[in-house]
Tab-separated table of N, CA and C in Angstrom:
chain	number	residue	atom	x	y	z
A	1	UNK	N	9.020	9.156	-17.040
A	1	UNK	CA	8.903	9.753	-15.706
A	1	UNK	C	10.141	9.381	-14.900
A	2	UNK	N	10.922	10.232	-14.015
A	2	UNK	CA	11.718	10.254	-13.881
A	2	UNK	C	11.294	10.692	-12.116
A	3	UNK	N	12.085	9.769	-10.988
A	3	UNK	CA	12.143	10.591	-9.876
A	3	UNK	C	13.052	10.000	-8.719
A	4	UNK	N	13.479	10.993	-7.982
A	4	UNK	CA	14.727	11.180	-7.188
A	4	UNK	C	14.314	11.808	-5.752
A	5	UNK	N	14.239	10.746	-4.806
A	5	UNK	CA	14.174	10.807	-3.356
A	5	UNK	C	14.911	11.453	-2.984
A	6	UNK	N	15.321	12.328	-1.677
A	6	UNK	CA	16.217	12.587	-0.983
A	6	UNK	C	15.531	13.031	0.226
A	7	UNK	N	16.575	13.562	1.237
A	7	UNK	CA	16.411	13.855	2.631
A	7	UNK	C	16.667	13.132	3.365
A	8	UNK	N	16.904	11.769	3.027
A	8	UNK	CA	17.152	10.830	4.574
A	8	UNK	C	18.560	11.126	4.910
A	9	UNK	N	17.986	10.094	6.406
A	9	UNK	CA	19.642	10.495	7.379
A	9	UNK	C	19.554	9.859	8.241
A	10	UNK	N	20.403	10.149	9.447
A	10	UNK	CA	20.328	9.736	10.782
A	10	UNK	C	19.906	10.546	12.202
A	11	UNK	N	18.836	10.236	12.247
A	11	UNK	CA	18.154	11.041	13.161
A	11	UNK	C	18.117	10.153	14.823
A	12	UNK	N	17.391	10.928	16.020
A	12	UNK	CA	17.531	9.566	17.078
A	12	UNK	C	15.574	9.539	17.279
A	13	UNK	N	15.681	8.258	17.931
A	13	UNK	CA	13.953	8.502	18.197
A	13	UNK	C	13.214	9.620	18.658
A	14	UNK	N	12.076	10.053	18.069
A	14	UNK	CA	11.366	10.868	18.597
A	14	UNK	C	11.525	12.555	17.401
A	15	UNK	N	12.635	12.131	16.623
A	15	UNK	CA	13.481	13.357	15.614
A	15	UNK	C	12.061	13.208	14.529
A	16	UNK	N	12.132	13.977	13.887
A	16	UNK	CA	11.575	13.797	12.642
A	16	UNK	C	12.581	14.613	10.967
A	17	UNK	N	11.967	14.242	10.134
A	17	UNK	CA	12.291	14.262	8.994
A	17	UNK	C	11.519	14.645	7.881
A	18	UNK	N	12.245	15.238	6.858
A	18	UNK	CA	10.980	15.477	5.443
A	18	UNK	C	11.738	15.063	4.497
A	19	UNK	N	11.150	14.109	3.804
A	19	UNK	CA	11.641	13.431	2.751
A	19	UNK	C	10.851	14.675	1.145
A	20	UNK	N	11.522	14.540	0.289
A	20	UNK	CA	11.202	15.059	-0.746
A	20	UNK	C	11.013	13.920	-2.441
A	21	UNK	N	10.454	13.965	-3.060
A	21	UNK	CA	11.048	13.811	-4.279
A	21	UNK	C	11.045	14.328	-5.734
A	22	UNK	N	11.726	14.499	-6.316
A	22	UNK	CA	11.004	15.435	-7.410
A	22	UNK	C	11.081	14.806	-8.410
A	23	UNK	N	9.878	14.702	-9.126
A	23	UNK	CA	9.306	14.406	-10.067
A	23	UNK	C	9.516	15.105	-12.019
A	24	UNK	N	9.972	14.310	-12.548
A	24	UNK	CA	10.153	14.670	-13.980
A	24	UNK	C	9.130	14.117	-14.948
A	25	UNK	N	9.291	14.200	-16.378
A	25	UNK	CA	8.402	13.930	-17.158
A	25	UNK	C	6.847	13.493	-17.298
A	26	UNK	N	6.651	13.888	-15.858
A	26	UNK	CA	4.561	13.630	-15.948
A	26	UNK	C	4.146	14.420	-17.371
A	27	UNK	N	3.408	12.861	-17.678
A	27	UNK	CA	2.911	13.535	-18.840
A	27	UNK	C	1.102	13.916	-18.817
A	28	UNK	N	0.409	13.833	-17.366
A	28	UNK	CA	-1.001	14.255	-17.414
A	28	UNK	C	-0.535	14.243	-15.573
A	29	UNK	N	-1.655	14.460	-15.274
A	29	UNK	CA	-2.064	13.860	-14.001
A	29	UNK	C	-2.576	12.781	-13.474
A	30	UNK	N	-2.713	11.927	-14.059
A	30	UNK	CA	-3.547	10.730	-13.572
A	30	UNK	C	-2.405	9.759	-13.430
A	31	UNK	N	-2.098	10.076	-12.222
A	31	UNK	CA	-0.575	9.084	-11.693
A	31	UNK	C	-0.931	9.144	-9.855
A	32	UNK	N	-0.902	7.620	-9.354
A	32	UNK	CA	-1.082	7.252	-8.087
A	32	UNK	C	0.426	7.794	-7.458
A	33	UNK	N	0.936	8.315	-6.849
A	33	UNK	CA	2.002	8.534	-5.868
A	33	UNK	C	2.093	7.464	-5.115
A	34	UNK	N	4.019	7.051	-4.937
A	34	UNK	CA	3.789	5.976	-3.242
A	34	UNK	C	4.526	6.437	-2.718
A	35	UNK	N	5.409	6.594	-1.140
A	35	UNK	CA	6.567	6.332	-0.770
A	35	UNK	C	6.350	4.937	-0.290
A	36	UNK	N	7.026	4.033	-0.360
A	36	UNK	CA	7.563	2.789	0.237
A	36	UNK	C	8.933	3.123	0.759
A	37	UNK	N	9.052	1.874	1.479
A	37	UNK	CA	10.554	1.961	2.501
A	37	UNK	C	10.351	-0.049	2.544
A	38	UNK	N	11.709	-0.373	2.500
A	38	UNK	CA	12.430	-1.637	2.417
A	38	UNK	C	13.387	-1.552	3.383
A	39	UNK	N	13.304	-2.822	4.226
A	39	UNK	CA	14.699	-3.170	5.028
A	39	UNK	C	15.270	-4.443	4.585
A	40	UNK	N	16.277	-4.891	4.222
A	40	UNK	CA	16.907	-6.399	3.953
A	40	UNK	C	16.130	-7.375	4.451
A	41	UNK	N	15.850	-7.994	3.378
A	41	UNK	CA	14.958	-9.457	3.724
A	41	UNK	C	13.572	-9.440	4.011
A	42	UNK	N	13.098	-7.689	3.803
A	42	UNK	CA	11.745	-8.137	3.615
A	42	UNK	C	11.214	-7.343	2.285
A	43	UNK	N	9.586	-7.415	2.166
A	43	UNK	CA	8.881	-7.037	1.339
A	43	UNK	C	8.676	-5.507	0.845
A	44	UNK	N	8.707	-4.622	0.102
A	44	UNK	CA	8.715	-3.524	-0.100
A	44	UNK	C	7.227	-2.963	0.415
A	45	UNK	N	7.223	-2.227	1.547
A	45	UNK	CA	6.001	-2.063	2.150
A	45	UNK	C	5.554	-0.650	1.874
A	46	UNK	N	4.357	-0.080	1.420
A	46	UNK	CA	3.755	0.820	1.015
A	46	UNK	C	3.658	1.770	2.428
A	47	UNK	N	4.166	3.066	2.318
A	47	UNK	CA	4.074	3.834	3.505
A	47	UNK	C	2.943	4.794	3.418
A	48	UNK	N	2.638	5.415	2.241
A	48	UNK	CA	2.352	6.381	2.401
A	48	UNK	C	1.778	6.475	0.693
A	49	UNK	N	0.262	6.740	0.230
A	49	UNK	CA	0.441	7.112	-0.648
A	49	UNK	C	-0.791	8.301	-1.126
A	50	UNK	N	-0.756	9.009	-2.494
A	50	UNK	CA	-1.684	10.021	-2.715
A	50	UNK	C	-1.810	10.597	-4.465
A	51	UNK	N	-3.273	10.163	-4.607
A	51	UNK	CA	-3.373	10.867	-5.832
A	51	UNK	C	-2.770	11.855	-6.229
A	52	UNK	N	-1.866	12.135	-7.462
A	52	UNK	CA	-1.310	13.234	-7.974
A	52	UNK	C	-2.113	14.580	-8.015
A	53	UNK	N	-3.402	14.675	-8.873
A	53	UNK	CA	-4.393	15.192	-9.032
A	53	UNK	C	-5.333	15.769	-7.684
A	54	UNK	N	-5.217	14.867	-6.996
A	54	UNK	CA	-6.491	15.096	-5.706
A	54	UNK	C	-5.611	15.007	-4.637
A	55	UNK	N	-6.705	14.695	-3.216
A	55	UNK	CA	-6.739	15.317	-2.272
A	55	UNK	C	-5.851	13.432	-1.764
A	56	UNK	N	-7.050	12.591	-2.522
A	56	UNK	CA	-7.157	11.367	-1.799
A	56	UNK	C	-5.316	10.680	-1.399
A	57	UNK	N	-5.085	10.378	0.494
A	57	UNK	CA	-4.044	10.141	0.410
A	57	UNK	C	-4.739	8.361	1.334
A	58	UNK	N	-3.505	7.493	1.736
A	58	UNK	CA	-3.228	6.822	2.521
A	58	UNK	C	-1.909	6.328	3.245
A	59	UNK	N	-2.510	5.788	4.352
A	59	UNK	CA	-1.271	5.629	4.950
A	59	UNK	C	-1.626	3.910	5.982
A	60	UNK	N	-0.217	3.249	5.590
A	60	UNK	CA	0.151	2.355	6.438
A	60	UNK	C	-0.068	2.619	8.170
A	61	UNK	N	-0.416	1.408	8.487
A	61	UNK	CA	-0.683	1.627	10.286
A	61	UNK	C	-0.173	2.339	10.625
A	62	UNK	N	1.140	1.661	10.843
A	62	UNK	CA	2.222	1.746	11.210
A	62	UNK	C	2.989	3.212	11.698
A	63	UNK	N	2.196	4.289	10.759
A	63	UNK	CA	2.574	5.607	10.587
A	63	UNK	C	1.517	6.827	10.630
A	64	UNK	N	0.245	6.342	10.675
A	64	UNK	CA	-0.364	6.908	10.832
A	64	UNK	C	-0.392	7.542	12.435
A	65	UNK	N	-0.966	9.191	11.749
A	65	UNK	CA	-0.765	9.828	13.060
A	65	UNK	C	0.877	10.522	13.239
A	66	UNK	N	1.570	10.330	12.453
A	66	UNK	CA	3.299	10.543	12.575
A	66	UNK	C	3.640	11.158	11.004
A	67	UNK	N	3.667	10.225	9.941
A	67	UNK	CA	3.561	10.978	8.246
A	67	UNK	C	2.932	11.196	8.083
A	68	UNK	N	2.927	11.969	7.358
A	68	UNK	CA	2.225	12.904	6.319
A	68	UNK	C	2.792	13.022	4.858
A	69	UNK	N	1.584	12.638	4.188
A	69	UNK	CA	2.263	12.546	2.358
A	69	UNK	C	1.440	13.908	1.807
A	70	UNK	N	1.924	14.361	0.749
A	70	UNK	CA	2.057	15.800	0.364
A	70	UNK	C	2.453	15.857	-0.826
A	71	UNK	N	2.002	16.486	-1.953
A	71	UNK	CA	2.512	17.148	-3.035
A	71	UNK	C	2.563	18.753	-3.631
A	72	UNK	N	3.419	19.072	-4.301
A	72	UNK	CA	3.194	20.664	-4.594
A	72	UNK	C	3.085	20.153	-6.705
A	73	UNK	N	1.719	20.521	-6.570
A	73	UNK	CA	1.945	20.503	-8.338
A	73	UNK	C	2.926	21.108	-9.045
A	74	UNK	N	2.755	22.676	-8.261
A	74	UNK	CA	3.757	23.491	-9.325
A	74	UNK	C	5.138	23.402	-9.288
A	75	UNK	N	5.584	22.443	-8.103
A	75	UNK	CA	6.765	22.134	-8.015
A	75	UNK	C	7.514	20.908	-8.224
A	76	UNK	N	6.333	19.877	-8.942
A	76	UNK	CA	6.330	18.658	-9.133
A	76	UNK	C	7.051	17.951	-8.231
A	77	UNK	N	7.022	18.193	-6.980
A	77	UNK	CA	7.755	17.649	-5.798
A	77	UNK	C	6.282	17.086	-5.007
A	78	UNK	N	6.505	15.873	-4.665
A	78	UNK	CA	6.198	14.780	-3.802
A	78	UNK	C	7.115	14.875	-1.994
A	79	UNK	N	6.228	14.982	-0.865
A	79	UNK	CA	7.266	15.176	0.520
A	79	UNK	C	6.426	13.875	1.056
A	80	UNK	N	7.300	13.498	2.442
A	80	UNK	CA	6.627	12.852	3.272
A	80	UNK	C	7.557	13.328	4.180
A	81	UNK	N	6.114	13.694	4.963
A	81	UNK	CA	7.029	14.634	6.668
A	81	UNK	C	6.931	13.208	7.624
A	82	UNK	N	8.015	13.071	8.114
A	82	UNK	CA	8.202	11.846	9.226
A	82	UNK	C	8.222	12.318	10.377
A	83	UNK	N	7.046	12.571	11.278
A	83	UNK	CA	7.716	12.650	12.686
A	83	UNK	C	7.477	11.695	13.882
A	84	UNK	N	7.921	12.355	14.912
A	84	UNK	CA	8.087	11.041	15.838
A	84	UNK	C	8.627	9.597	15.434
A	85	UNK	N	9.888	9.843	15.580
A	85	UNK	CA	10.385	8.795	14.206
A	85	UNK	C	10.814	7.522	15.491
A	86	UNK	N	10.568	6.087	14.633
A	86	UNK	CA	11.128	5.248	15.861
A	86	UNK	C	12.129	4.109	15.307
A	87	UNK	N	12.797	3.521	15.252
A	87	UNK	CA	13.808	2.823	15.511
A	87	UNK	C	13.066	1.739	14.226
A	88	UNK	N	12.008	1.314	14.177
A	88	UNK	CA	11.113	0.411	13.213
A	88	UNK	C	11.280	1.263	11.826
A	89	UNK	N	11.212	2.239	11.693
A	89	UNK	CA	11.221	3.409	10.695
A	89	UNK	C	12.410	3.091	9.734
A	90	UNK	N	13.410	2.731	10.254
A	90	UNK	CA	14.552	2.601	9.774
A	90	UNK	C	14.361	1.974	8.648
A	91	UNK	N	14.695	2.105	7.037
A	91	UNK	CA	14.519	2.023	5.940
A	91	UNK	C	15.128	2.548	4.780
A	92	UNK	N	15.326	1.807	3.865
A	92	UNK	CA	15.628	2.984	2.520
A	92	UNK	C	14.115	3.414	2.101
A	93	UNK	N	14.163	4.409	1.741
A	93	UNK	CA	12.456	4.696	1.873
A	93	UNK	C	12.762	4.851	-0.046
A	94	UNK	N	11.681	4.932	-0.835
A	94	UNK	CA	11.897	4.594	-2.336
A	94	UNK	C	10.186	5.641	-2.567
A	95	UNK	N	10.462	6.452	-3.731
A	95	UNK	CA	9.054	7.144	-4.253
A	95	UNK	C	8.890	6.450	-5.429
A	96	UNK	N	7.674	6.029	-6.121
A	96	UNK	CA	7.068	5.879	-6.626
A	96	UNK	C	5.707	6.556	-7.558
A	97	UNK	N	5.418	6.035	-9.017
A	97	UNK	CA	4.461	6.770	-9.584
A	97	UNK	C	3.830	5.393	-10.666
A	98	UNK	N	2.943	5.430	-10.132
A	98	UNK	CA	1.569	4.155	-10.837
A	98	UNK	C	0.329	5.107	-11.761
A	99	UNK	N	1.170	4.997	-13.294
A	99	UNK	CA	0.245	5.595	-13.939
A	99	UNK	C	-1.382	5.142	-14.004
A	100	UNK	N	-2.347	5.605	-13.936
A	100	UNK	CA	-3.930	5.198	-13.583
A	100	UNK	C	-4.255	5.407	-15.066
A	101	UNK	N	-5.046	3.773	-15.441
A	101	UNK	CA	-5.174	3.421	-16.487
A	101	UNK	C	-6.502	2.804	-16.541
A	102	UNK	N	-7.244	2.978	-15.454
A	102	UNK	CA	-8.913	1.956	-15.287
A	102	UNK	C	-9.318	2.758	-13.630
A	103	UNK	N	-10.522	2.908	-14.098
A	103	UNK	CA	-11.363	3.135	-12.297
A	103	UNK	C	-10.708	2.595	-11.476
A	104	UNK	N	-10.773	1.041	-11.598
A	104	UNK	CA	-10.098	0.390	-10.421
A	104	UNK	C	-8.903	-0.406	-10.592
A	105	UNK	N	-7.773	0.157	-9.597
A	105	UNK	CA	-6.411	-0.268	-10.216
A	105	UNK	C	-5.607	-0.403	-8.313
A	106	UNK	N	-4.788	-1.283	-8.468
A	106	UNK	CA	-4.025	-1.314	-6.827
A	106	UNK	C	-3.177	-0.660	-6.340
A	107	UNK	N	-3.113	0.055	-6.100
A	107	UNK	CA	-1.974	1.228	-5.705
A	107	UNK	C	-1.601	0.417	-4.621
A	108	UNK	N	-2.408	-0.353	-3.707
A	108	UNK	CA	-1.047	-1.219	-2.518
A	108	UNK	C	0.019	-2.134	-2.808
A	109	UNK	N	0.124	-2.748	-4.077
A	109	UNK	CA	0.994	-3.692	-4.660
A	109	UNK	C	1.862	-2.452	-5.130
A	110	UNK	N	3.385	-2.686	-4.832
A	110	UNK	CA	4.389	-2.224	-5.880
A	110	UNK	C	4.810	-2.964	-6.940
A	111	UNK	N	3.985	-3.773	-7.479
A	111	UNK	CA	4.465	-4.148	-8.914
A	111	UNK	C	3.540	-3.390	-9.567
A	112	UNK	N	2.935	-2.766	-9.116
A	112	UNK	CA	1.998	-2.019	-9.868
A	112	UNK	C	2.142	-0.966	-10.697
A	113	UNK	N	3.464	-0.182	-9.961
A	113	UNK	CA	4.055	1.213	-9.918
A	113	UNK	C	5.307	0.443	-11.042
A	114	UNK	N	4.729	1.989	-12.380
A	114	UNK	CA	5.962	1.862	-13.183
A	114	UNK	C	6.959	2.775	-13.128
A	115	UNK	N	6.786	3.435	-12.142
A	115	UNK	CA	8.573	4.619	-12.298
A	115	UNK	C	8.845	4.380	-10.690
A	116	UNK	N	10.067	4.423	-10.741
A	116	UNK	CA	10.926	4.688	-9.258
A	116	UNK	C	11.937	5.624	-9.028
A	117	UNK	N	12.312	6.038	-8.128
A	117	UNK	CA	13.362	6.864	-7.730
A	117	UNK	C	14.520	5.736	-6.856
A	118	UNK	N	15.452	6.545	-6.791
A	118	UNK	CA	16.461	5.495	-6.047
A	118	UNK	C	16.330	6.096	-4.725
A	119	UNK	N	16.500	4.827	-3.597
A	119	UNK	CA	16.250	5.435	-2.552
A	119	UNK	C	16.932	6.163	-1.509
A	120	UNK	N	16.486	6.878	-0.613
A	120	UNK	CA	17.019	7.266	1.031
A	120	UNK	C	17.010	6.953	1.779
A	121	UNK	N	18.595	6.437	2.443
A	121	UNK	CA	18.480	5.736	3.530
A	121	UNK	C	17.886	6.693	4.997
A	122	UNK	N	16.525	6.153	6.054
A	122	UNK	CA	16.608	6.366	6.924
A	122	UNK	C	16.765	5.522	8.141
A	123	UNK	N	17.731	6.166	9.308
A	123	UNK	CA	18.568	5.369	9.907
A	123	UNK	C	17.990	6.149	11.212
A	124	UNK	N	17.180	5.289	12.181
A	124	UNK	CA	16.313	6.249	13.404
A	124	UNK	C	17.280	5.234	14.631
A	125	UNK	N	18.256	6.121	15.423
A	125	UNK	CA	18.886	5.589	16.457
A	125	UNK	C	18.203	5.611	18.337
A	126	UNK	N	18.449	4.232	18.819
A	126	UNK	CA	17.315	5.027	19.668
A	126	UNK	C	18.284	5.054	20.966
């Protein structure tokens, strides 16, 4: 599995954004989606995430009410629409895919997730 973020940039507060990523070699559907976003010196924090297959999504506090996570099957593209963007936002944001291997499995840990994309920097000026 193979996947490649893009869309970030430099936007100013209040801008929004749609991140994309597209997705290669799924070999079923039963794969957890993440976007995460990292800033220097801290922890890779889960933004946004959603069953490949289904409906089921979540989202960090932090953003709720503002992203929105999204997939198009037939386009094997993964989005996260950012709006009302604020200055905290600022991140390389990174997609993710946690193949589902048991009922119950952690999609909030990123050691969990075995494929990554390289990330997009977003840069929210205020």
């Amino acid at each position: 599995v193979q996947l490649q973020a893009s869309g970030g940039g430099q936007v100013q507060v209040g801008d929004s954004l749609r991140l994309s990523c597209a997705i290669t070699g799924l070999t079923s559907t039963g794969y957890h989606m993440g976007w995460f976003r990292q800033v220097p010196g801290k922890d890779r924090e889960l933004v946004a995430s959603i069953i490949w297959s289904g409906r089921f999504t979540t989202y960090a506090d932090s953003v709720k009410g503002r992203f929105t996570i999204s997939r198009d099957m037939a386009k094997n593209t993964m989005y996260l629409q950012m709006n009302s963007l604020k200055p905290e936002d600022t991140a390389v944001y990174h997609c993710a895919a946690l193949r589902i291997r048991s009922v119950q499995y952690y999609y909030q840990r990123p050691e969990n997730y075995e494929f990554w994309g390289r990330g997009t920097l977003v840069t929210v000026s205020s």
